[in-house]
PDB file of C-alpha atoms in Angstrom:
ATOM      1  CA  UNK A1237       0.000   0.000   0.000  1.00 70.00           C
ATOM      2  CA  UNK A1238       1.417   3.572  -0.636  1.00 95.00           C
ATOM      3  CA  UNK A1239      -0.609   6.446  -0.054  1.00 97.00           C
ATOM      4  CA  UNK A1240      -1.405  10.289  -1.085  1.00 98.00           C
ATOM      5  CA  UNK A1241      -2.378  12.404   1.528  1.00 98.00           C
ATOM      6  CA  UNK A1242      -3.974  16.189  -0.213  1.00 98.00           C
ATOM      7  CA  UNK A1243      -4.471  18.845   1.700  1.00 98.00           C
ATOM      8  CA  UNK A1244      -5.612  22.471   0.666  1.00 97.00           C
ATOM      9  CA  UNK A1245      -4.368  25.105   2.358  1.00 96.00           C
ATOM     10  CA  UNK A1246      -4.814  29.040   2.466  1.00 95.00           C
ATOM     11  CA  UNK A1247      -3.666  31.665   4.471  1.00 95.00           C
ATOM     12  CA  UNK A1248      -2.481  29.029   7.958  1.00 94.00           C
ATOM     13  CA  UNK A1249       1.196  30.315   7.807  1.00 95.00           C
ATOM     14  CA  UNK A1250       0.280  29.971  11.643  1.00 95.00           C
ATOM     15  CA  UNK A1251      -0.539  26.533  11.884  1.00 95.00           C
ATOM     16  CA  UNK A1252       1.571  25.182   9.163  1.00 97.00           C
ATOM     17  CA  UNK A1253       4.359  24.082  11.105  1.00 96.00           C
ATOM     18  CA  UNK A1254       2.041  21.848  13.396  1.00 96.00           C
ATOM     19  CA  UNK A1255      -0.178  20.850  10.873  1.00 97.00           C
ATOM     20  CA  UNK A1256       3.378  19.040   8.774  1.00 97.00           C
ATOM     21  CA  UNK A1257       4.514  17.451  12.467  1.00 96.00           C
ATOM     22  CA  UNK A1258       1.369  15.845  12.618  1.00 96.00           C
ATOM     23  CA  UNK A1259       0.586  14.709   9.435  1.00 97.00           C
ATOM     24  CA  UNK A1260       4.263  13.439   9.336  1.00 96.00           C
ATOM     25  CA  UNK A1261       3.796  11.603  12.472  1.00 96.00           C
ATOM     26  CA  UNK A1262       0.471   9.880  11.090  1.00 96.00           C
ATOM     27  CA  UNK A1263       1.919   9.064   8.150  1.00 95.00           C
ATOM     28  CA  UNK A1264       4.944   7.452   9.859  1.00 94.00           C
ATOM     29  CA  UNK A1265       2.579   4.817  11.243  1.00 92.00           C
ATOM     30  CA  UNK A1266       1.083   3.496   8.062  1.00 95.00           C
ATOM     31  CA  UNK A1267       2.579   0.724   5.745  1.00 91.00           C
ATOM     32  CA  UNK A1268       4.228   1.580   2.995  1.00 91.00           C
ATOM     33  CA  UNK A1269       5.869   5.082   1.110  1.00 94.00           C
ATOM     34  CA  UNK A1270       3.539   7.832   1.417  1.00 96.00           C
ATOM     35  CA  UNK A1271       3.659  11.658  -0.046  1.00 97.00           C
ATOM     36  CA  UNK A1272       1.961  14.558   1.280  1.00 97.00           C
ATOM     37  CA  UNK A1273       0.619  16.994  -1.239  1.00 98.00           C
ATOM     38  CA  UNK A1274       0.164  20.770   0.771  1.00 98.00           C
ATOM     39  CA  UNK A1275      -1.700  22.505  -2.379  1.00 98.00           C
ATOM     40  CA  UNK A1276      -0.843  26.306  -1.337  1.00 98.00           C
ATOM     41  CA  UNK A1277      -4.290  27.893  -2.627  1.00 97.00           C
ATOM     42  CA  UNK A1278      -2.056  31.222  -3.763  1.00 96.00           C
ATOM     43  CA  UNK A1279      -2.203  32.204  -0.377  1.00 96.00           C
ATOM     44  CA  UNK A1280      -1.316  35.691   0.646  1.00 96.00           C
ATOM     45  CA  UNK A1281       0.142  35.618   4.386  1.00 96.00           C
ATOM     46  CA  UNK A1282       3.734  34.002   3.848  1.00 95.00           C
ATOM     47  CA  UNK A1283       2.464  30.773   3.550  1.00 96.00           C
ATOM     48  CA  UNK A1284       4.838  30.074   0.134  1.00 94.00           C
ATOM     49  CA  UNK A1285       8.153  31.202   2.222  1.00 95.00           C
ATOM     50  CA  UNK A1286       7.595  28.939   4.934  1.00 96.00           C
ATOM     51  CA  UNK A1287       6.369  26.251   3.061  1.00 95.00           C
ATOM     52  CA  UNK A1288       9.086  26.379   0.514  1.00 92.00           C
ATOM     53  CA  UNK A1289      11.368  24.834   3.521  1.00 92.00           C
ATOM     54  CA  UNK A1290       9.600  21.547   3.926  1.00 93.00           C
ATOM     55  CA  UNK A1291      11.087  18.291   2.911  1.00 92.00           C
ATOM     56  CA  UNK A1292       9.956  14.757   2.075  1.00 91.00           C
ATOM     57  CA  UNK A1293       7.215  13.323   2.610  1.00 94.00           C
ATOM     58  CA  UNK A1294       6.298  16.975   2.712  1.00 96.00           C
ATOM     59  CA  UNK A1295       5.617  17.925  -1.140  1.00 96.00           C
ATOM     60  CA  UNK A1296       4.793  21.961  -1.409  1.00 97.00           C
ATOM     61  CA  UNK A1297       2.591  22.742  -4.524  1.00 97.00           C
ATOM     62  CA  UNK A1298       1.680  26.550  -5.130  1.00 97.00           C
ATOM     63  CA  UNK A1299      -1.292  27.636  -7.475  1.00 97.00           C
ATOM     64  CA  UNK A1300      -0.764  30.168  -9.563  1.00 96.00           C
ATOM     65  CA  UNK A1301      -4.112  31.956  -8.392  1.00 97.00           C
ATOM     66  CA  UNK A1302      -6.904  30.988  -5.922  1.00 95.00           C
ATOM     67  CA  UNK A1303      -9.406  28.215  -6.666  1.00 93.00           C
ATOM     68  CA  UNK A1304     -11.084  27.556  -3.923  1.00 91.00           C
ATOM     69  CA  UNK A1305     -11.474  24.881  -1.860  1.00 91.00           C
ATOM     70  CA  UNK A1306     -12.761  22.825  -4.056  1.00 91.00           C
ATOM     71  CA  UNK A1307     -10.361  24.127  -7.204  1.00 94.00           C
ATOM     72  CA  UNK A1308      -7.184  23.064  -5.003  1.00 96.00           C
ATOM     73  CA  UNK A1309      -8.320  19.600  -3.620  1.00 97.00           C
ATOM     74  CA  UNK A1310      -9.127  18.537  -6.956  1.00 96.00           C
ATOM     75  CA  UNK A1311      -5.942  19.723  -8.415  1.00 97.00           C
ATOM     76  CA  UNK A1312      -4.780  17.641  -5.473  1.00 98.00           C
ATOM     77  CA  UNK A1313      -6.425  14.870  -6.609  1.00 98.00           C
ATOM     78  CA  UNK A1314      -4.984  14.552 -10.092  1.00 97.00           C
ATOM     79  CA  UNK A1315      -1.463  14.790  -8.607  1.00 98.00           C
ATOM     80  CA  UNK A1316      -1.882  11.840  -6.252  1.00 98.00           C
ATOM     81  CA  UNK A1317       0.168   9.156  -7.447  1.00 97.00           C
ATOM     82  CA  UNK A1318      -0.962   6.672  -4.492  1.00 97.00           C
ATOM     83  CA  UNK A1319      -2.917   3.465  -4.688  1.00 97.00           C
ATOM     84  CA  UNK A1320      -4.755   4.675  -1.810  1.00 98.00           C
ATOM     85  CA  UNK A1321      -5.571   8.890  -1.576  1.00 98.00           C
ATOM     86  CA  UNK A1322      -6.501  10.715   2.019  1.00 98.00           C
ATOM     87  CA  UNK A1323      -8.098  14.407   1.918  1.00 98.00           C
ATOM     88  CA  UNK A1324      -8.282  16.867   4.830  1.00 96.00           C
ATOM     89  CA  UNK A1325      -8.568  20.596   5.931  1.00 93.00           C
ATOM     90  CA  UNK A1326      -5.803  21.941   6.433  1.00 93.00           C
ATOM     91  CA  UNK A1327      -7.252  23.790   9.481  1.00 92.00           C
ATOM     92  CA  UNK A1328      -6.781  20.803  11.943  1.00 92.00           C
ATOM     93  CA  UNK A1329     -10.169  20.495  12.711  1.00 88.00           C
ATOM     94  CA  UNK A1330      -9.734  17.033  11.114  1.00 90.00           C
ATOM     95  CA  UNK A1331      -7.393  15.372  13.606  1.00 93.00           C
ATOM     96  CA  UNK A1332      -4.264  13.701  11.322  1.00 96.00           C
ATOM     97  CA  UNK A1333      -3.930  11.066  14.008  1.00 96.00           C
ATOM     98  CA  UNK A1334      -7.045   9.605  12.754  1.00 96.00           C
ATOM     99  CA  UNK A1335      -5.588   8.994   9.425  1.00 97.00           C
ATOM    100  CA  UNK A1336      -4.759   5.327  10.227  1.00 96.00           C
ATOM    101  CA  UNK A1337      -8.110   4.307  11.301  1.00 96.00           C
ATOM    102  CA  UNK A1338      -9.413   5.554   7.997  1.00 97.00           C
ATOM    103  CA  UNK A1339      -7.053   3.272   5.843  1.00 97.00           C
ATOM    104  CA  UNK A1340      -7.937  -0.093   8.159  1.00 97.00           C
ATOM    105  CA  UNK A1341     -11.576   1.079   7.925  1.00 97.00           C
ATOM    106  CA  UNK A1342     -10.857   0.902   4.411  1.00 97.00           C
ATOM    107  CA  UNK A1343      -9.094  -2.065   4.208  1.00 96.00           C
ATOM    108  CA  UNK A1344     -11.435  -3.869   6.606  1.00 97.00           C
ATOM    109  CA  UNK A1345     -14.903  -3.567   4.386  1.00 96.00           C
ATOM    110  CA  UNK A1346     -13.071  -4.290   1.056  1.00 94.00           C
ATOM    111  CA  UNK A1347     -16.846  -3.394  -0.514  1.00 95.00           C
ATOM    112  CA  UNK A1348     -16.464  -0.054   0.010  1.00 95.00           C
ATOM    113  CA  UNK A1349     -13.788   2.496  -2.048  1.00 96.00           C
ATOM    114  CA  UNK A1350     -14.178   5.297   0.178  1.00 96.00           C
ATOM    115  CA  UNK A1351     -14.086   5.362   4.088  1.00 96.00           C
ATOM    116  CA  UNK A1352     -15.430   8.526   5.802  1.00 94.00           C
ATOM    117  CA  UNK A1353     -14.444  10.511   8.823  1.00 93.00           C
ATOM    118  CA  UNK A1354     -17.993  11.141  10.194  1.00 89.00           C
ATOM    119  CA  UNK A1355     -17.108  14.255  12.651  1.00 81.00           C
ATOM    120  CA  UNK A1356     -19.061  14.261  16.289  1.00 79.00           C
ATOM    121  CA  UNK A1357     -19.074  16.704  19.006  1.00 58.00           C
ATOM    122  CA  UNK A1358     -19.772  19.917  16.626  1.00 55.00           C
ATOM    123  CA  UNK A1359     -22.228  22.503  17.176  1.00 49.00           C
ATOM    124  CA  UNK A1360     -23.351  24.442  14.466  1.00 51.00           C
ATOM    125  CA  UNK A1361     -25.448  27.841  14.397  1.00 49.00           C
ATOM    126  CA  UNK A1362     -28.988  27.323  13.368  1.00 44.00           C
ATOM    127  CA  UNK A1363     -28.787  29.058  10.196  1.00 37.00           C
ATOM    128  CA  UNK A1364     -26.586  25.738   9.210  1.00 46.00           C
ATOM    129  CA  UNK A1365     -28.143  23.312  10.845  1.00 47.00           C
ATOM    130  CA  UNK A1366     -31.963  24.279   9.074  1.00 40.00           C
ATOM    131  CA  UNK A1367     -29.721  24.712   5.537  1.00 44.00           C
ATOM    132  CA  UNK A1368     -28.060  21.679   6.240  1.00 49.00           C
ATOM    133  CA  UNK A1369     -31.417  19.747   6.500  1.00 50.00           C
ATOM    134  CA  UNK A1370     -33.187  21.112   3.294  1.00 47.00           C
ATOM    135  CA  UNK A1371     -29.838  20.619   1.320  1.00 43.00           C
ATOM    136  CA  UNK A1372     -29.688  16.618   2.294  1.00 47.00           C
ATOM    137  CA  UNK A1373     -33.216  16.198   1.230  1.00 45.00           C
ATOM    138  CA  UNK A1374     -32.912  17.806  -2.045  1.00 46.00           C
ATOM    139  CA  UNK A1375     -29.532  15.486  -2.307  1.00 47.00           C
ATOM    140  CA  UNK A1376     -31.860  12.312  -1.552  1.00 49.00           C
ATOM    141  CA  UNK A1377     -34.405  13.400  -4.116  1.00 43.00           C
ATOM    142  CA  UNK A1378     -31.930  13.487  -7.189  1.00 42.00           C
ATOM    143  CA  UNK A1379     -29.486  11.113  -6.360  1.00 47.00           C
ATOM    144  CA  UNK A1380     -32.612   8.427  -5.130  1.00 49.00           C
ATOM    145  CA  UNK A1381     -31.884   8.844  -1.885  1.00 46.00           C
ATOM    146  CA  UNK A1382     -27.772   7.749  -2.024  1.00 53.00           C
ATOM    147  CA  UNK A1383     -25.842  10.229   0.207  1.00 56.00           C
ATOM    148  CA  UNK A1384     -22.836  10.106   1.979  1.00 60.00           C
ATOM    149  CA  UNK A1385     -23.591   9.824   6.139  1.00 67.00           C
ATOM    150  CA  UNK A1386     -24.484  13.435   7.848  1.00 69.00           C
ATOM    151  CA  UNK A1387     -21.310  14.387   9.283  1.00 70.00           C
ATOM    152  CA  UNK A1388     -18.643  13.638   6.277  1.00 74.00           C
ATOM    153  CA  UNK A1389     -16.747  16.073   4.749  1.00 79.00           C
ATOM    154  CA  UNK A1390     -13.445  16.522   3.494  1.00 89.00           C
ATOM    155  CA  UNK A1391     -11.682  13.664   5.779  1.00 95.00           C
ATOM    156  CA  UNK A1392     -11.369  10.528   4.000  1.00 96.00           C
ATOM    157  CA  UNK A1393      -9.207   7.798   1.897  1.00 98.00           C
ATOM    158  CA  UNK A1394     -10.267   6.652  -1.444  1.00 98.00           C
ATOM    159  CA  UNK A1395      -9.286   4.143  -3.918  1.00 98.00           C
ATOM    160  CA  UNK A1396      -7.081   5.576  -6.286  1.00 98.00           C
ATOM    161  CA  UNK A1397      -9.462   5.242  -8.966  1.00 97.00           C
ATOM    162  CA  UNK A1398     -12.518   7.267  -6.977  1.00 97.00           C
ATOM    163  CA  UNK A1399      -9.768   9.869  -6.605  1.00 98.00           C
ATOM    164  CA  UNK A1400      -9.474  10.148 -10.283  1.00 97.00           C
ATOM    165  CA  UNK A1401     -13.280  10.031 -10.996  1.00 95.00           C
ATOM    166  CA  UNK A1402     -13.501  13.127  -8.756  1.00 95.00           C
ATOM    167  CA  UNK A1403     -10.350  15.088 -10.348  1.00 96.00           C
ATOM    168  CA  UNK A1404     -12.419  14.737 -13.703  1.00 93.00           C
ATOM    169  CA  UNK A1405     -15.168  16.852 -12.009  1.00 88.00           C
ATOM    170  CA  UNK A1406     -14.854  20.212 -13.239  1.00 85.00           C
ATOM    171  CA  UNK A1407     -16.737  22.607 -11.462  1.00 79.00           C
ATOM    172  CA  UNK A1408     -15.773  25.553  -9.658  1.00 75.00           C
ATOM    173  CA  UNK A1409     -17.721  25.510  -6.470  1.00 76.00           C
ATOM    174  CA  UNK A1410     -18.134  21.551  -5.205  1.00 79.00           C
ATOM    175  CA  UNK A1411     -17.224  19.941  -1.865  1.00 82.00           C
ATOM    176  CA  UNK A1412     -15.532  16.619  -1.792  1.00 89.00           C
ATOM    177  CA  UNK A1413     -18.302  14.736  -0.027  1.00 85.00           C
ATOM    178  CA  UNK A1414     -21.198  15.597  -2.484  1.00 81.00           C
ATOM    179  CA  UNK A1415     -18.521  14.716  -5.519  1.00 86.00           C
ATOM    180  CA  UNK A1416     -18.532  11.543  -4.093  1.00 87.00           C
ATOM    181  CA  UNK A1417     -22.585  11.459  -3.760  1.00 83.00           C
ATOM    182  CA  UNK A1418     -22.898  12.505  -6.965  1.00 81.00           C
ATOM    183  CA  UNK A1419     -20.586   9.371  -8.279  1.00 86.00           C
ATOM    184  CA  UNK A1420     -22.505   7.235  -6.444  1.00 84.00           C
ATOM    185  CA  UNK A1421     -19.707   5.431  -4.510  1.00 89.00           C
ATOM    186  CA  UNK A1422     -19.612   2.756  -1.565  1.00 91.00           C
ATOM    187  CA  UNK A1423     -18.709   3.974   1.468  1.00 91.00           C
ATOM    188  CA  UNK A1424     -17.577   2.958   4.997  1.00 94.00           C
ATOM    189  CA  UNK A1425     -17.452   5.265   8.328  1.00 93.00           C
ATOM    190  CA  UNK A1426     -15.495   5.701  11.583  1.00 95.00           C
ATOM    191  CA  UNK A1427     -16.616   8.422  13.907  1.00 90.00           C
ATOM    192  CA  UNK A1428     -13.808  11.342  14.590  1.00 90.00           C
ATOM    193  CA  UNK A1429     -14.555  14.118  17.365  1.00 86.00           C
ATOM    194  CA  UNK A1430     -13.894  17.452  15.615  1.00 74.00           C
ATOM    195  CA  UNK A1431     -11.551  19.281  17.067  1.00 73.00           C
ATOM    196  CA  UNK A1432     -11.535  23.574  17.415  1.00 68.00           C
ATOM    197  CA  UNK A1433     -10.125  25.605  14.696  1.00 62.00           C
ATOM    198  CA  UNK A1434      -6.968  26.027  15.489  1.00 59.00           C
ATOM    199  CA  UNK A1435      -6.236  29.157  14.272  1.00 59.00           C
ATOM    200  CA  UNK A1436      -8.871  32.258  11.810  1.00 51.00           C
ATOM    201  CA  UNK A1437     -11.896  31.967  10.527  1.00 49.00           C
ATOM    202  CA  UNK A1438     -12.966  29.594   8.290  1.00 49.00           C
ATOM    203  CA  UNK A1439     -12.917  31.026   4.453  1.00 50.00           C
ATOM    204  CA  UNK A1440     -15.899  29.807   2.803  1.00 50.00           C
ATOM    205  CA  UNK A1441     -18.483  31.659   4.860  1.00 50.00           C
ATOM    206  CA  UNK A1442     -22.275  31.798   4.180  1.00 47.00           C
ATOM    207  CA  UNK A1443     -21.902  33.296   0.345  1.00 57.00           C
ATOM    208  CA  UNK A1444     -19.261  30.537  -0.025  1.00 53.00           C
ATOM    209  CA  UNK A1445     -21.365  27.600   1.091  1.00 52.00           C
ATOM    210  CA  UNK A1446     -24.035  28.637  -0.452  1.00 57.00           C
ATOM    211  CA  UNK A1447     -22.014  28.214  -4.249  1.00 57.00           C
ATOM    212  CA  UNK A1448     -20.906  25.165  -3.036  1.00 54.00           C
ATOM    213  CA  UNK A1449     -24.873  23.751  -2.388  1.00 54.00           C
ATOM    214  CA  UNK A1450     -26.055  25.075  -5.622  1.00 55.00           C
ATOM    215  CA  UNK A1451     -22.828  23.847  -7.460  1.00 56.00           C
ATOM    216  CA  UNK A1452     -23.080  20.388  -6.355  1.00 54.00           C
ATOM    217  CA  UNK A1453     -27.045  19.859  -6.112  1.00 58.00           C
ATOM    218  CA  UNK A1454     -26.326  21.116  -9.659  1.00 55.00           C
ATOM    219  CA  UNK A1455     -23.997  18.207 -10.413  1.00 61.00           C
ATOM    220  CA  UNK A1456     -26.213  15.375  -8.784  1.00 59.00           C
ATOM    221  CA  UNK A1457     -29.168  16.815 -11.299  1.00 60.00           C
ATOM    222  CA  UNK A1458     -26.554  16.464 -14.244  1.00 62.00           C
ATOM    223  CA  UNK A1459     -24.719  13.071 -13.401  1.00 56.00           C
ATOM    224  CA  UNK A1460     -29.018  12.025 -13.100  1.00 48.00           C
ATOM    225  CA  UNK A1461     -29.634  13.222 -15.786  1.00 44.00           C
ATOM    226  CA  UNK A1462     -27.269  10.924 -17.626  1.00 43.00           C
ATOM    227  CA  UNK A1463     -28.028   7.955 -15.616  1.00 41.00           C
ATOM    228  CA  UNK A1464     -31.559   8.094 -16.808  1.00 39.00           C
ATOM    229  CA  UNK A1465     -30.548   8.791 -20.208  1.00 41.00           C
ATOM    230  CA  UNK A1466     -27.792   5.522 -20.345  1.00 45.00           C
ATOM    231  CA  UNK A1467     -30.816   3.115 -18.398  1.00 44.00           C
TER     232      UNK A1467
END
């Protein structure tokens, strides 16, 4: 097994030097080589300088100009060279310690090619929560009812193969977990308790998850669409 860990990152010149200890401490513990893909999303707070120091398995890539969350994890994605391919924030809200459990999950319900970290323990305002709720059932009406567990996000490992299928998904707003709805993938779960943000605000923000809703309720409608059309 060798694995690719991606992780977007913008503007955490703070956290960065914690967030490579840990993730090259969890790393350290799995089998096999493994590369870890920091996709600097043109950030504008030093990030580059800093980052520009690391060394292997630390691999630094810098976009030319922002893309977004979902615009750098994709480009991520078709970097990835493992058989196996892990995702996280780079905020460390998703502990990296927990990156272990996700490949046995993985490798323990060979059924599945993606295994989720479900996160516990968060409390969102109620303006999310309410948003939340309507955007899940308009999920289970065009994609009939197959959605990823409440709770997933970003944290996962894939097959190397579901990691491609998503890189080919060109849109600009998206979020990793409805990408993977959309392509109608099995999936296992472990449960993870979220941890605080370590450090800012997060980026995407009400406007921002808003684009992201419309842009991937959009691609569940389109990837139906086809389905009906190839049955």
């Amino acid at each position: 097994m060798n694995l690719s860990l991606v992780i977007p990152v913008y503007n955490e010149r703070e956290i960065l030097p914690e967030l490579v200890r840990r993730c090259t401490d969890a790393v350290a513990h799995l089998d096999g080589p493994c590369e870890v893909l920091l996709i600097d999303d043109h950030s504008t707070d030093g990030s580059d300088t800093w980052l520009a120091t690391v060394e292997a398995p630390i691999h630094h890539i810098r976009l030319p100009e922002n893309r977004g969350q979902w615009g750098a994890t994709r480009h991520g994605l078709s970097l990835a060279r493992g058989s196996l391919v892990a995702v996280m924030d780079g905020d460390l809200q998703d502990p990296p310690e927990h990156l272990p459990r996700l490949v046995r999950q993985l490798a323990h319900h060979p059924a599945a090619s993606v295994a989720f970290a479900v996160r516990t323990g968060q409390v969102d305002p109620l303006w999310m929560r309410v948003g939340r709720r309507g955007y899940r059932a308009l999920q289970h009406v065009l994609n009939d009812g197959n959605v990823v567990p409440s709770g997933a996000g970003s944290y996962c490992v894939m097959q190397a193969e579901v990691a491609r299928q998503a890189a080919a998904v060109d849109l600009s707003d998206a979020n990793l977990a409805a990408v993977l709805t959309a392509l109608r993938v099995p999936v296992t779960t472990i449960h993870v308790e979220r941890a605080p943000r370590a450090h800012g605000t997060s980026r995407v923000g009400l406007r921002g998850l808003t684009r992201e809703a419309i842009g991937s309720l959009w691609l569940l409608a389109t990837l139906g669409r086809r389905s009906s059309a190839g049955g």
